[in-house]
Amino acid sequence: MDLEFLNPLYEHPGPWASVYADTSRRTESTPDERSLEALSVSRTLAEQGADEATCRAVRTAMEDLRLSTEPFGRALFATAGTVVLDPPLTVAPGGDQVHWGALPHTAPLLELAGEDPVCLVAYVDRRGADFELRAARGTQDAGAVAGRQWPVHRTASSDWSERHFQLRVENTWEHNAAEIADALTVCQEETRAELLILVGDDRQRRAVHERLPQRLHPQTVEAAHGATSRLLDEEVDQARADHARRRAAEDLERFLAALAPDEEGRTGAVEGVPALIEAAREHRIAELLVRPGAPDARREVWVGPDPDQLAVRRTEVKEPLGEPEPQPARADDALLRSAVATDAEARSLATARPLDSPAGGLGALLRWR
C-alpha cells in the first residue's frame, strides 16, 4: 500500500479522532439509523476524552453519510474541530469503529482500504478491444483500440481464391491481436494497473496474451466468462482478491528469506517492536508488514510530535529524543507514521501464511542490510 495520501494527517499535532464508518448496510430506515450512529460515535469520542469541537466535526461528517451510496464506508480522521482526511473504504469495517488517541489510528486502512489492486479489463474481439479500469469502488472507461476492419470472417469454400481470402483473414486476426497487445501494454503503463484480464473467445484471448511483453504474463488472466455473462463480475472480483493474496504471500516469503543473515551477519528484515522502532528511527524501513489483530500491533509505545520520536519506554522519548511530554500510542500506528514520513510502503498480512510470522505480528523489509 502506497501511504503518500496519509501525509496531511501528520502535518497536525493531534490528538486525533479516528472513525471507520460502515455504510454497507441499507434499509428504508438507513438515514435515521445513520443519524443515531453519528450521535453515538460523537458520544463515544467524548467519553474517550475528545474535545467538543472535534466531536461536533465528526458528528457532522457522519450525518453527511446519511444518504450516501458509498458501498463500504469511509474513514474519518479529525483533530481540533476539523476532519482532515476522509478516504473511502474498499471493505466494510463490520460496524462503526471509534478511536481517540495521540496519533490517528491508521492501521485498519491496510485491511479496509489497502489491498485494492487496480484491474485493467480488455474486451477483445477480432476487430479490436475496449479497455476498462476496475477497482472495488467501481469502473471507468480506459479507451479502445481498433485494428483492421476487413477481412475478419472466414468462408467455407475450398476454392483457391477463397483459401487465399482465408489467409488474409488469418493475417488480419494476427495483426489485430498484435495491435491490441501493444495498446494494452501502453494502457497498463499509463494506469499502473496491477492485473490484466482478457475477455473474449478462446482464440482471441490467447492471441493477445501471447503477444504481451513477458513481464506482463504473470499478472494476466484470461476470463472464462464473456462480456455478456452475469458471472464475469464475480470472476473479476475473484481474480483481484487472488492477486492481493499472492502479493501478500510473496512479501511474506521475501521477509522470511531476508531474516537470514548474510556473510557479514546482517539481515534484510526485522521483527518485534524494539527492532522495528530502531529501524524506523534510522529510516531503514522499506515496507512495513502488519498482521491485523496481532499482539504487537496493539502494544503501547511512546511518541512525540516528530515521527522520529518513538520508543518502547517513555524515558527514551523524554530524555535522549528531547520530548518533555511523550504520549502513549499503538505500535502499529506509530510505525505507520514513521513509514509515511520516510516514503516507505506497508502491507496487511491478514491472508498470508504462516500465521505466526512475523513474530508478534509486526515486521519490516529493510532498505539496506
PDB file of N, CA and C in Angstrom, residues 30-130:
ATOM      1  N   THR A  30     -32.413   3.512   6.803  1.00  0.00           N
ATOM      2  CA  THR A  30     -30.978   3.784   6.884  1.00  0.00           C
ATOM      3  C   THR A  30     -30.657   5.228   7.275  1.00  0.00           C
ATOM      4  N   PRO A  31     -31.275   6.279   6.666  1.00  0.00           N
ATOM      5  CA  PRO A  31     -30.933   7.659   7.064  1.00  0.00           C
ATOM      6  C   PRO A  31     -31.123   7.916   8.550  1.00  0.00           C
ATOM      7  N   ASP A  32     -32.236   7.438   9.117  1.00  0.00           N
ATOM      8  CA  ASP A  32     -32.476   7.636  10.548  1.00  0.00           C
ATOM      9  C   ASP A  32     -31.459   6.868  11.386  1.00  0.00           C
ATOM     10  N   GLU A  33     -31.140   5.652  10.955  1.00  0.00           N
ATOM     11  CA  GLU A  33     -30.167   4.842  11.687  1.00  0.00           C
ATOM     12  C   GLU A  33     -28.799   5.516  11.691  1.00  0.00           C
ATOM     13  N   ARG A  34     -28.420   6.096  10.559  1.00  0.00           N
ATOM     14  CA  ARG A  34     -27.107   6.737  10.488  1.00  0.00           C
ATOM     15  C   ARG A  34     -27.053   8.008  11.328  1.00  0.00           C
ATOM     16  N   SER A  35     -28.160   8.689  11.452  1.00  0.00           N
ATOM     17  CA  SER A  35     -28.200   9.852  12.344  1.00  0.00           C
ATOM     18  C   SER A  35     -27.964   9.424  13.784  1.00  0.00           C
ATOM     19  N   LEU A  36     -28.581   8.318  14.177  1.00  0.00           N
ATOM     20  CA  LEU A  36     -28.371   7.791  15.525  1.00  0.00           C
ATOM     21  C   LEU A  36     -26.930   7.320  15.706  1.00  0.00           C
ATOM     22  N   GLU A  37     -26.377   6.708  14.653  1.00  0.00           N
ATOM     23  CA  GLU A  37     -24.991   6.256  14.726  1.00  0.00           C
ATOM     24  C   GLU A  37     -24.038   7.447  14.877  1.00  0.00           C
ATOM     25  N   ALA A  38     -24.330   8.544  14.162  1.00  0.00           N
ATOM     26  CA  ALA A  38     -23.499   9.735  14.261  1.00  0.00           C
ATOM     27  C   ALA A  38     -23.499  10.268  15.685  1.00  0.00           C
ATOM     28  N   LEU A  39     -24.665  10.287  16.322  1.00  0.00           N
ATOM     29  CA  LEU A  39     -24.764  10.743  17.710  1.00  0.00           C
ATOM     30  C   LEU A  39     -24.012   9.805  18.638  1.00  0.00           C
ATOM     31  N   SER A  40     -24.136   8.488  18.405  1.00  0.00           N
ATOM     32  CA  SER A  40     -23.451   7.504  19.247  1.00  0.00           C
ATOM     33  C   SER A  40     -21.928   7.625  19.130  1.00  0.00           C
ATOM     34  N   VAL A  41     -21.441   7.815  17.907  1.00  0.00           N
ATOM     35  CA  VAL A  41     -19.990   7.964  17.692  1.00  0.00           C
ATOM     36  C   VAL A  41     -19.483   9.209  18.400  1.00  0.00           C
ATOM     37  N   SER A  42     -20.226  10.301  18.286  1.00  0.00           N
ATOM     38  CA  SER A  42     -19.831  11.547  18.945  1.00  0.00           C
ATOM     39  C   SER A  42     -19.758  11.364  20.455  1.00  0.00           C
ATOM     40  N   ARG A  43     -20.729  10.680  21.024  1.00  0.00           N
ATOM     41  CA  ARG A  43     -20.728  10.440  22.472  1.00  0.00           C
ATOM     42  C   ARG A  43     -19.564   9.549  22.887  1.00  0.00           C
ATOM     43  N   THR A  44     -19.277   8.538  22.077  1.00  0.00           N
ATOM     44  CA  THR A  44     -18.160   7.640  22.396  1.00  0.00           C
ATOM     45  C   THR A  44     -16.838   8.401  22.392  1.00  0.00           C
ATOM     46  N   LEU A  45     -16.653   9.274  21.423  1.00  0.00           N
ATOM     47  CA  LEU A  45     -15.431  10.083  21.383  1.00  0.00           C
ATOM     48  C   LEU A  45     -15.322  10.975  22.616  1.00  0.00           C
ATOM     49  N   ALA A  46     -16.434  11.569  23.002  1.00  0.00           N
ATOM     50  CA  ALA A  46     -16.434  12.427  24.192  1.00  0.00           C
ATOM     51  C   ALA A  46     -16.048  11.622  25.429  1.00  0.00           C
ATOM     52  N   GLU A  47     -16.573  10.410  25.545  1.00  0.00           N
ATOM     53  CA  GLU A  47     -16.246   9.544  26.684  1.00  0.00           C
ATOM     54  C   GLU A  47     -14.768   9.171  26.701  1.00  0.00           C
ATOM     55  N   GLN A  48     -14.153   9.098  25.500  1.00  0.00           N
ATOM     56  CA  GLN A  48     -12.735   8.751  25.418  1.00  0.00           C
ATOM     57  C   GLN A  48     -11.827   9.966  25.625  1.00  0.00           C
ATOM     58  N   GLY A  49     -12.436  11.164  25.746  1.00  0.00           N
ATOM     59  CA  GLY A  49     -11.656  12.360  26.046  1.00  0.00           C
ATOM     60  C   GLY A  49     -11.556  13.370  24.932  1.00  0.00           C
ATOM     61  N   ALA A  50     -12.266  13.184  23.835  1.00  0.00           N
ATOM     62  CA  ALA A  50     -12.190  14.112  22.706  1.00  0.00           C
ATOM     63  C   ALA A  50     -12.834  15.441  23.054  1.00  0.00           C
ATOM     64  N   ASP A  51     -12.295  16.527  22.479  1.00  0.00           N
ATOM     65  CA  ASP A  51     -12.840  17.862  22.711  1.00  0.00           C
ATOM     66  C   ASP A  51     -14.163  18.026  21.967  1.00  0.00           C
ATOM     67  N   GLU A  52     -14.954  19.002  22.420  1.00  0.00           N
ATOM     68  CA  GLU A  52     -16.297  19.188  21.878  1.00  0.00           C
ATOM     69  C   GLU A  52     -16.283  19.526  20.389  1.00  0.00           C
ATOM     70  N   ALA A  53     -15.338  20.374  19.947  1.00  0.00           N
ATOM     71  CA  ALA A  53     -15.292  20.796  18.545  1.00  0.00           C
ATOM     72  C   ALA A  53     -15.015  19.610  17.620  1.00  0.00           C
ATOM     73  N   THR A  54     -14.124  18.725  18.044  1.00  0.00           N
ATOM     74  CA  THR A  54     -13.812  17.566  17.212  1.00  0.00           C
ATOM     75  C   THR A  54     -14.975  16.586  17.193  1.00  0.00           C
ATOM     76  N   CYS A  55     -15.627  16.403  18.319  1.00  0.00           N
ATOM     77  CA  CYS A  55     -16.819  15.538  18.355  1.00  0.00           C
ATOM     78  C   CYS A  55     -17.890  16.069  17.410  1.00  0.00           C
ATOM     79  N   ARG A  56     -18.055  17.381  17.412  1.00  0.00           N
ATOM     80  CA  ARG A  56     -19.068  18.001  16.552  1.00  0.00           C
ATOM     81  C   ARG A  56     -18.698  17.833  15.068  1.00  0.00           C
ATOM     82  N   ALA A  57     -17.413  17.988  14.743  1.00  0.00           N
ATOM     83  CA  ALA A  57     -16.978  17.840  13.350  1.00  0.00           C
ATOM     84  C   ALA A  57     -17.204  16.417  12.848  1.00  0.00           C
ATOM     85  N   VAL A  58     -16.911  15.443  13.699  1.00  0.00           N
ATOM     86  CA  VAL A  58     -17.121  14.048  13.315  1.00  0.00           C
ATOM     87  C   VAL A  58     -18.605  13.748  13.164  1.00  0.00           C
ATOM     88  N   ARG A  59     -19.401  14.269  14.093  1.00  0.00           N
ATOM     89  CA  ARG A  59     -20.847  14.017  14.003  1.00  0.00           C
ATOM     90  C   ARG A  59     -21.419  14.594  12.705  1.00  0.00           C
ATOM     91  N   THR A  60     -20.968  15.801  12.334  1.00  0.00           N
ATOM     92  CA  THR A  60     -21.438  16.415  11.085  1.00  0.00           C
ATOM     93  C   THR A  60     -21.043  15.575   9.877  1.00  0.00           C
ATOM     94  N   ALA A  61     -19.791  15.087   9.876  1.00  0.00           N
ATOM     95  CA  ALA A  61     -19.326  14.245   8.766  1.00  0.00           C
ATOM     96  C   ALA A  61     -20.117  12.948   8.696  1.00  0.00           C
ATOM     97  N   MET A  62     -20.444  12.390   9.859  1.00  0.00           N
ATOM     98  CA  MET A  62     -21.248  11.171   9.886  1.00  0.00           C
ATOM     99  C   MET A  62     -22.669  11.457   9.390  1.00  0.00           C
ATOM    100  N   GLU A  63     -23.212  12.608   9.760  1.00  0.00           N
ATOM    101  CA  GLU A  63     -24.551  12.983   9.291  1.00  0.00           C
ATOM    102  C   GLU A  63     -24.572  13.107   7.767  1.00  0.00           C
ATOM    103  N   ASP A  64     -23.469  13.592   7.201  1.00  0.00           N
ATOM    104  CA  ASP A  64     -23.389  13.749   5.749  1.00  0.00           C
ATOM    105  C   ASP A  64     -23.438  12.409   5.015  1.00  0.00           C
ATOM    106  N   LEU A  65     -23.208  11.329   5.755  1.00  0.00           N
ATOM    107  CA  LEU A  65     -23.257   9.997   5.150  1.00  0.00           C
ATOM    108  C   LEU A  65     -24.663   9.397   5.193  1.00  0.00           C
ATOM    109  N   ARG A  66     -25.642  10.152   5.687  1.00  0.00           N
ATOM    110  CA  ARG A  66     -27.000   9.614   5.837  1.00  0.00           C
ATOM    111  C   ARG A  66     -27.549   9.080   4.526  1.00  0.00           C
ATOM    112  N   LEU A  67     -27.341   9.849   3.451  1.00  0.00           N
ATOM    113  CA  LEU A  67     -27.882   9.464   2.146  1.00  0.00           C
ATOM    114  C   LEU A  67     -26.774   8.969   1.210  1.00  0.00           C
ATOM    115  N   SER A  68     -25.639   8.654   1.780  1.00  0.00           N
ATOM    116  CA  SER A  68     -24.507   8.233   0.958  1.00  0.00           C
ATOM    117  C   SER A  68     -24.768   6.883   0.290  1.00  0.00           C
ATOM    118  N   THR A  69     -24.261   6.770  -0.935  1.00  0.00           N
ATOM    119  CA  THR A  69     -24.324   5.479  -1.635  1.00  0.00           C
ATOM    120  C   THR A  69     -22.983   4.763  -1.577  1.00  0.00           C
ATOM    121  N   GLU A  70     -22.107   5.220  -0.676  1.00  0.00           N
ATOM    122  CA  GLU A  70     -20.808   4.540  -0.504  1.00  0.00           C
ATOM    123  C   GLU A  70     -21.065   3.051  -0.284  1.00  0.00           C
ATOM    124  N   PRO A  71     -20.433   2.169  -1.081  1.00  0.00           N
ATOM    125  CA  PRO A  71     -20.730   0.742  -0.945  1.00  0.00           C
ATOM    126  C   PRO A  71     -20.152   0.100   0.305  1.00  0.00           C
ATOM    127  N   PHE A  72     -19.095   0.707   0.882  1.00  0.00           N
ATOM    128  CA  PHE A  72     -18.434   0.055   2.015  1.00  0.00           C
ATOM    129  C   PHE A  72     -18.343   0.964   3.246  1.00  0.00           C
ATOM    130  N   GLY A  73     -17.844   2.167   3.058  1.00  0.00           N
ATOM    131  CA  GLY A  73     -17.720   3.068   4.196  1.00  0.00           C
ATOM    132  C   GLY A  73     -16.643   4.110   3.979  1.00  0.00           C
ATOM    133  N   ARG A  74     -16.416   4.892   5.028  1.00  0.00           N
ATOM    134  CA  ARG A  74     -15.370   5.915   4.997  1.00  0.00           C
ATOM    135  C   ARG A  74     -14.627   5.924   6.324  1.00  0.00           C
ATOM    136  N   ALA A  75     -13.364   6.313   6.230  1.00  0.00           N
ATOM    137  CA  ALA A  75     -12.590   6.581   7.431  1.00  0.00           C
ATOM    138  C   ALA A  75     -12.570   8.084   7.641  1.00  0.00           C
ATOM    139  N   LEU A  76     -12.750   8.520   8.871  1.00  0.00           N
ATOM    140  CA  LEU A  76     -12.751   9.944   9.206  1.00  0.00           C
ATOM    141  C   LEU A  76     -11.648  10.198  10.225  1.00  0.00           C
ATOM    142  N   PHE A  77     -10.760  11.125   9.911  1.00  0.00           N
ATOM    143  CA  PHE A  77      -9.677  11.487  10.822  1.00  0.00           C
ATOM    144  C   PHE A  77      -9.810  12.971  11.140  1.00  0.00           C
ATOM    145  N   ALA A  78     -10.048  13.287  12.419  1.00  0.00           N
ATOM    146  CA  ALA A  78     -10.345  14.673  12.800  1.00  0.00           C
ATOM    147  C   ALA A  78      -9.506  15.094  13.991  1.00  0.00           C
ATOM    148  N   THR A  79      -9.150  16.382  13.995  1.00  0.00           N
ATOM    149  CA  THR A  79      -8.444  16.968  15.127  1.00  0.00           C
ATOM    150  C   THR A  79      -8.756  18.454  15.179  1.00  0.00           C
ATOM    151  N   ALA A  80      -8.793  19.016  16.376  1.00  0.00           N
ATOM    152  CA  ALA A  80      -9.013  20.452  16.580  1.00  0.00           C
ATOM    153  C   ALA A  80     -10.243  20.965  15.836  1.00  0.00           C
ATOM    154  N   GLY A  81     -11.304  20.159  15.812  1.00  0.00           N
ATOM    155  CA  GLY A  81     -12.558  20.589  15.220  1.00  0.00           C
ATOM    156  C   GLY A  81     -12.646  20.483  13.714  1.00  0.00           C
ATOM    157  N   THR A  82     -11.687  19.776  13.082  1.00  0.00           N
ATOM    158  CA  THR A  82     -11.667  19.667  11.624  1.00  0.00           C
ATOM    159  C   THR A  82     -11.443  18.228  11.198  1.00  0.00           C
ATOM    160  N   VAL A  83     -12.235  17.767  10.220  1.00  0.00           N
ATOM    161  CA  VAL A  83     -11.973  16.471   9.596  1.00  0.00           C
ATOM    162  C   VAL A  83     -10.900  16.701   8.545  1.00  0.00           C
ATOM    163  N   VAL A  84      -9.715  16.186   8.790  1.00  0.00           N
ATOM    164  CA  VAL A  84      -8.565  16.449   7.933  1.00  0.00           C
ATOM    165  C   VAL A  84      -8.539  15.526   6.720  1.00  0.00           C
ATOM    166  N   LEU A  85      -8.991  14.291   6.904  1.00  0.00           N
ATOM    167  CA  LEU A  85      -8.925  13.305   5.818  1.00  0.00           C
ATOM    168  C   LEU A  85     -10.095  12.341   5.969  1.00  0.00           C
ATOM    169  N   ASP A  86     -10.727  11.983   4.836  1.00  0.00           N
ATOM    170  CA  ASP A  86     -11.854  11.047   4.888  1.00  0.00           C
ATOM    171  C   ASP A  86     -11.806  10.078   3.692  1.00  0.00           C
ATOM    172  N   PRO A  87     -10.784   9.214   3.633  1.00  0.00           N
ATOM    173  CA  PRO A  87     -10.656   8.300   2.496  1.00  0.00           C
ATOM    174  C   PRO A  87     -11.776   7.266   2.459  1.00  0.00           C
ATOM    175  N   PRO A  88     -12.209   6.878   1.255  1.00  0.00           N
ATOM    176  CA  PRO A  88     -13.212   5.818   1.133  1.00  0.00           C
ATOM    177  C   PRO A  88     -12.599   4.465   1.457  1.00  0.00           C
ATOM    178  N   LEU A  89     -13.435   3.549   1.902  1.00  0.00           N
ATOM    179  CA  LEU A  89     -13.001   2.192   2.212  1.00  0.00           C
ATOM    180  C   LEU A  89     -13.356   1.266   1.054  1.00  0.00           C
ATOM    181  N   THR A  90     -12.600   0.199   0.919  1.00  0.00           N
ATOM    182  CA  THR A  90     -12.887  -0.796  -0.109  1.00  0.00           C
ATOM    183  C   THR A  90     -13.399  -2.099   0.488  1.00  0.00           C
ATOM    184  N   VAL A  91     -13.443  -2.143   1.818  1.00  0.00           N
ATOM    185  CA  VAL A  91     -14.000  -3.284   2.552  1.00  0.00           C
ATOM    186  C   VAL A  91     -14.830  -2.713   3.690  1.00  0.00           C
ATOM    187  N   ALA A  92     -16.012  -3.237   3.918  1.00  0.00           N
ATOM    188  CA  ALA A  92     -16.847  -2.761   5.018  1.00  0.00           C
ATOM    189  C   ALA A  92     -16.200  -3.098   6.356  1.00  0.00           C
ATOM    190  N   PRO A  93     -16.169  -2.150   7.303  1.00  0.00           N
ATOM    191  CA  PRO A  93     -15.499  -2.397   8.584  1.00  0.00           C
ATOM    192  C   PRO A  93     -16.272  -3.283   9.546  1.00  0.00           C
ATOM    193  N   GLY A  94     -17.509  -3.670   9.190  1.00  0.00           N
ATOM    194  CA  GLY A  94     -18.280  -4.529  10.083  1.00  0.00           C
ATOM    195  C   GLY A  94     -18.802  -3.793  11.295  1.00  0.00           C
ATOM    196  N   GLY A  95     -19.313  -2.593  11.071  1.00  0.00           N
ATOM    197  CA  GLY A  95     -19.784  -1.756  12.171  1.00  0.00           C
ATOM    198  C   GLY A  95     -18.840  -0.584  12.371  1.00  0.00           C
ATOM    199  N   ASP A  96     -19.344   0.484  12.977  1.00  0.00           N
ATOM    200  CA  ASP A  96     -18.521   1.669  13.189  1.00  0.00           C
ATOM    201  C   ASP A  96     -17.429   1.396  14.227  1.00  0.00           C
ATOM    202  N   GLN A  97     -16.230   1.898  13.942  1.00  0.00           N
ATOM    203  CA  GLN A  97     -15.102   1.773  14.867  1.00  0.00           C
ATOM    204  C   GLN A  97     -14.660   3.167  15.271  1.00  0.00           C
ATOM    205  N   VAL A  98     -14.422   3.378  16.577  1.00  0.00           N
ATOM    206  CA  VAL A  98     -14.149   4.721  17.107  1.00  0.00           C
ATOM    207  C   VAL A  98     -12.895   4.677  17.976  1.00  0.00           C
ATOM    208  N   HIS A  99     -11.994   5.650  17.748  1.00  0.00           N
ATOM    209  CA  HIS A  99     -10.730   5.673  18.495  1.00  0.00           C
ATOM    210  C   HIS A  99     -10.299   7.118  18.724  1.00  0.00           C
ATOM    211  N   TRP A 100      -9.849   7.412  19.939  1.00  0.00           N
ATOM    212  CA  TRP A 100      -9.277   8.722  20.273  1.00  0.00           C
ATOM    213  C   TRP A 100      -7.888   8.496  20.837  1.00  0.00           C
ATOM    214  N   GLY A 101      -6.884   9.188  20.274  1.00  0.00           N
ATOM    215  CA  GLY A 101      -5.531   8.964  20.756  1.00  0.00           C
ATOM    216  C   GLY A 101      -4.558  10.005  20.237  1.00  0.00           C
ATOM    217  N   ALA A 102      -3.308   9.861  20.661  1.00  0.00           N
ATOM    218  CA  ALA A 102      -2.270  10.821  20.287  1.00  0.00           C
ATOM    219  C   ALA A 102      -2.004  10.822  18.791  1.00  0.00           C
ATOM    220  N   LEU A 103      -2.149   9.658  18.148  1.00  0.00           N
ATOM    221  CA  LEU A 103      -1.921   9.535  16.715  1.00  0.00           C
ATOM    222  C   LEU A 103      -3.195   9.074  16.019  1.00  0.00           C
ATOM    223  N   PRO A 104      -3.362   9.395  14.750  1.00  0.00           N
ATOM    224  CA  PRO A 104      -4.502   8.829  14.009  1.00  0.00           C
ATOM    225  C   PRO A 104      -4.359   7.314  13.936  1.00  0.00           C
ATOM    226  N   HIS A 105      -5.471   6.633  14.126  1.00  0.00           N
ATOM    227  CA  HIS A 105      -5.465   5.158  14.110  1.00  0.00           C
ATOM    228  C   HIS A 105      -5.603   4.699  12.660  1.00  0.00           C
ATOM    229  N   THR A 106      -4.474   4.683  11.954  1.00  0.00           N
ATOM    230  CA  THR A 106      -4.469   4.394  10.516  1.00  0.00           C
ATOM    231  C   THR A 106      -4.294   2.920  10.189  1.00  0.00           C
ATOM    232  N   ALA A 107      -3.890   2.110  11.153  1.00  0.00           N
ATOM    233  CA  ALA A 107      -3.584   0.704  10.863  1.00  0.00           C
ATOM    234  C   ALA A 107      -4.733  -0.046  10.186  1.00  0.00           C
ATOM    235  N   PRO A 108      -6.021   0.162  10.569  1.00  0.00           N
ATOM    236  CA  PRO A 108      -7.100  -0.565   9.890  1.00  0.00           C
ATOM    237  C   PRO A 108      -7.190  -0.289   8.391  1.00  0.00           C
ATOM    238  N   LEU A 109      -6.630   0.833   7.927  1.00  0.00           N
ATOM    239  CA  LEU A 109      -6.687   1.134   6.498  1.00  0.00           C
ATOM    240  C   LEU A 109      -5.978   0.071   5.660  1.00  0.00           C
ATOM    241  N   LEU A 110      -4.976  -0.583   6.238  1.00  0.00           N
ATOM    242  CA  LEU A 110      -4.251  -1.606   5.477  1.00  0.00           C
ATOM    243  C   LEU A 110      -5.183  -2.726   5.050  1.00  0.00           C
ATOM    244  N   GLU A 111      -6.187  -2.994   5.881  1.00  0.00           N
ATOM    245  CA  GLU A 111      -7.143  -4.050   5.560  1.00  0.00           C
ATOM    246  C   GLU A 111      -8.390  -3.509   4.873  1.00  0.00           C
ATOM    247  N   LEU A 112      -8.818  -2.320   5.287  1.00  0.00           N
ATOM    248  CA  LEU A 112     -10.103  -1.800   4.824  1.00  0.00           C
ATOM    249  C   LEU A 112      -9.992  -0.923   3.577  1.00  0.00           C
ATOM    250  N   ALA A 113      -8.786  -0.488   3.251  1.00  0.00           N
ATOM    251  CA  ALA A 113      -8.624   0.370   2.066  1.00  0.00           C
ATOM    252  C   ALA A 113      -7.334   0.102   1.308  1.00  0.00           C
ATOM    253  N   GLY A 114      -6.541  -0.851   1.784  1.00  0.00           N
ATOM    254  CA  GLY A 114      -5.209  -1.010   1.215  1.00  0.00           C
ATOM    255  C   GLY A 114      -5.102  -1.931   0.027  1.00  0.00           C
ATOM    256  N   GLU A 115      -5.635  -3.129   0.138  1.00  0.00           N
ATOM    257  CA  GLU A 115      -5.438  -4.126  -0.913  1.00  0.00           C
ATOM    258  C   GLU A 115      -6.560  -4.049  -1.936  1.00  0.00           C
ATOM    259  N   ASP A 116      -6.439  -3.085  -2.814  1.00  0.00           N
ATOM    260  CA  ASP A 116      -7.463  -2.866  -3.838  1.00  0.00           C
ATOM    261  C   ASP A 116      -6.768  -2.781  -5.197  1.00  0.00           C
ATOM    262  N   PRO A 117      -6.236  -3.897  -5.688  1.00  0.00           N
ATOM    263  CA  PRO A 117      -5.468  -3.832  -6.938  1.00  0.00           C
ATOM    264  C   PRO A 117      -6.317  -3.337  -8.099  1.00  0.00           C
ATOM    265  N   VAL A 118      -5.791  -2.339  -8.799  1.00  0.00           N
ATOM    266  CA  VAL A 118      -6.472  -1.831  -9.982  1.00  0.00           C
ATOM    267  C   VAL A 118      -6.347  -2.852 -11.094  1.00  0.00           C
ATOM    268  N   CYS A 119      -7.457  -3.128 -11.739  1.00  0.00           N
ATOM    269  CA  CYS A 119      -7.529  -4.182 -12.745  1.00  0.00           C
ATOM    270  C   CYS A 119      -7.894  -3.562 -14.096  1.00  0.00           C
ATOM    271  N   LEU A 120      -7.163  -3.913 -15.143  1.00  0.00           N
ATOM    272  CA  LEU A 120      -7.439  -3.442 -16.493  1.00  0.00           C
ATOM    273  C   LEU A 120      -8.078  -4.593 -17.269  1.00  0.00           C
ATOM    274  N   VAL A 121      -9.346  -4.409 -17.622  1.00  0.00           N
ATOM    275  CA  VAL A 121     -10.092  -5.437 -18.349  1.00  0.00           C
ATOM    276  C   VAL A 121     -10.115  -5.069 -19.831  1.00  0.00           C
ATOM    277  N   ALA A 122      -9.752  -6.025 -20.676  1.00  0.00           N
ATOM    278  CA  ALA A 122      -9.778  -5.817 -22.133  1.00  0.00           C
ATOM    279  C   ALA A 122     -10.850  -6.708 -22.740  1.00  0.00           C
ATOM    280  N   TYR A 123     -11.853  -6.089 -23.337  1.00  0.00           N
ATOM    281  CA  TYR A 123     -12.908  -6.822 -24.036  1.00  0.00           C
ATOM    282  C   TYR A 123     -12.470  -6.968 -25.502  1.00  0.00           C
ATOM    283  N   VAL A 124     -12.006  -8.151 -25.848  1.00  0.00           N
ATOM    284  CA  VAL A 124     -11.319  -8.382 -27.116  1.00  0.00           C
ATOM    285  C   VAL A 124     -12.248  -9.036 -28.132  1.00  0.00           C
ATOM    286  N   ASP A 125     -12.212  -8.548 -29.368  1.00  0.00           N
ATOM    287  CA  ASP A 125     -12.823  -9.277 -30.480  1.00  0.00           C
ATOM    288  C   ASP A 125     -11.896  -9.165 -31.684  1.00  0.00           C
ATOM    289  N   ARG A 126     -12.353  -9.634 -32.823  1.00  0.00           N
ATOM    290  CA  ARG A 126     -11.467  -9.691 -33.979  1.00  0.00           C
ATOM    291  C   ARG A 126     -11.130  -8.319 -34.547  1.00  0.00           C
ATOM    292  N   ARG A 127     -11.953  -7.326 -34.246  1.00  0.00           N
ATOM    293  CA  ARG A 127     -11.741  -6.002 -34.820  1.00  0.00           C
ATOM    294  C   ARG A 127     -10.963  -5.051 -33.911  1.00  0.00           C
ATOM    295  N   GLY A 128     -10.845  -5.397 -32.639  1.00  0.00           N
ATOM    296  CA  GLY A 128     -10.162  -4.506 -31.706  1.00  0.00           C
ATOM    297  C   GLY A 128     -10.510  -4.852 -30.270  1.00  0.00           C
ATOM    298  N   ALA A 129     -10.464  -3.843 -29.399  1.00  0.00           N
ATOM    299  CA  ALA A 129     -10.754  -4.097 -27.982  1.00  0.00           C
ATOM    300  C   ALA A 129     -11.165  -2.805 -27.296  1.00  0.00           C
ATOM    301  N   ASP A 130     -12.008  -2.932 -26.288  1.00  0.00           N
ATOM    302  CA  ASP A 130     -12.354  -1.843 -25.383  1.00  0.00           C
ATOM    303  C   ASP A 130     -11.702  -2.126 -24.039  1.00  0.00           C
TER     304      ASP A 130
END
